Structures are given as C-alpha cells and as structure tokens.
XYZ file of C-alpha atoms in Angstrom:
85
model
C 60.623 -43.117 40.002
C 62.144 -44.039 42.961
C 65.221 -41.325 42.138
C 65.928 -43.356 39.671
C 64.758 -41.177 36.433
C 65.142 -42.619 32.971
C 68.123 -41.613 31.054
C 67.257 -39.599 27.444
C 67.793 -42.709 25.214
C 65.484 -44.389 27.872
C 62.972 -41.811 28.015
C 62.709 -42.041 24.061
C 62.255 -45.855 24.209
C 59.315 -45.147 26.531
C 57.872 -42.466 24.437
C 58.383 -44.692 21.585
C 56.408 -47.378 23.171
C 53.698 -44.874 24.206
C 53.337 -43.622 20.580
C 52.744 -47.026 19.451
C 49.716 -47.823 21.842
C 46.450 -47.174 20.372
C 44.965 -46.114 24.082
C 47.666 -43.311 23.931
C 46.404 -39.902 22.014
C 48.765 -36.920 21.300
C 46.806 -33.681 20.832
C 47.959 -30.448 19.456
C 48.050 -27.166 21.601
C 44.356 -25.665 21.609
C 44.156 -22.163 20.585
C 42.706 -21.873 24.111
C 45.206 -23.004 26.085
C 47.373 -19.283 26.235
C 44.646 -17.728 28.234
C 44.144 -20.535 30.555
C 47.708 -20.807 30.735
C 48.173 -17.238 31.851
C 45.160 -17.952 34.168
C 47.013 -20.654 36.281
C 50.367 -18.881 36.190
C 49.489 -15.731 38.294
C 52.156 -16.818 41.399
C 54.572 -14.301 42.215
C 57.479 -17.145 42.783
C 59.781 -18.178 40.311
C 59.722 -21.896 40.115
C 60.773 -23.884 36.882
C 58.837 -26.766 38.259
C 55.893 -24.996 39.023
C 55.633 -23.257 35.640
C 55.483 -26.987 34.117
C 53.164 -28.030 36.128
C 51.103 -25.182 35.935
C 51.247 -25.759 31.564
C 50.182 -29.519 31.825
C 47.190 -28.196 34.121
C 45.963 -25.862 31.603
C 46.810 -28.238 28.512
C 44.608 -31.031 30.211
C 41.536 -28.740 31.389
C 41.753 -27.225 27.886
C 41.633 -30.985 25.900
C 39.059 -32.263 28.505
C 42.040 -34.525 29.276
C 43.240 -36.194 32.640
C 46.902 -35.986 33.827
C 48.531 -39.509 34.969
C 51.631 -38.557 37.224
C 53.767 -39.871 39.907
C 54.290 -36.304 41.061
C 52.209 -35.789 44.216
C 52.356 -31.797 43.842
C 51.012 -31.942 40.611
C 48.510 -34.354 41.362
C 47.293 -32.065 44.140
C 47.508 -28.725 41.896
C 45.338 -30.389 39.070
C 41.405 -31.270 39.787
C 42.070 -33.790 37.018
C 45.155 -35.524 37.862
C 45.455 -39.446 38.767
C 48.276 -40.142 41.147
C 50.304 -43.648 40.460
C 52.340 -44.904 43.486
C-alpha cells in the first residue's frame, strides 16, 4: 500500500468495483471454518493482525481459495497465498 491506505469511502468504492467484477466471487463461511480457525490460532501471543491473518488463512483453506495480498507476512503464513508487489 506504500503507506497510503485507502480512506473508508475509497475502500467501499473499491469493494463496489470488485463486487461488480464477474471474476470475483464472495463466499459464505463454511461450517468447517471454526475447527480450522481454532487449529491455526494456537499462538500464545496477543496480536490483532495475526488474528486476522489466521482467520483469512483458515477461510481460504476451507473454501479451496487463494489469498492475494500486499502483506508479506500474510503471504508467508498461508500456503495458498499470492504476494503482490
């Protein structure tokens, strides 16, 4: 993001563009998400960022999806991640 994150309005505008793109699919949380999420979130550290990364990793693994991210640490945590520069 080059230290230039989107404003909330800009983020919603970007979401609307993605939602209108036929290549993008929004999925419901599968019933098997909670056990996977619990399995990935066994760290003794308190970290909101890690918590979110683990949730996304568990969701992607249960949906058979890939994570596309600008976040290096998230890309390293997930086997099915694509890091964008």
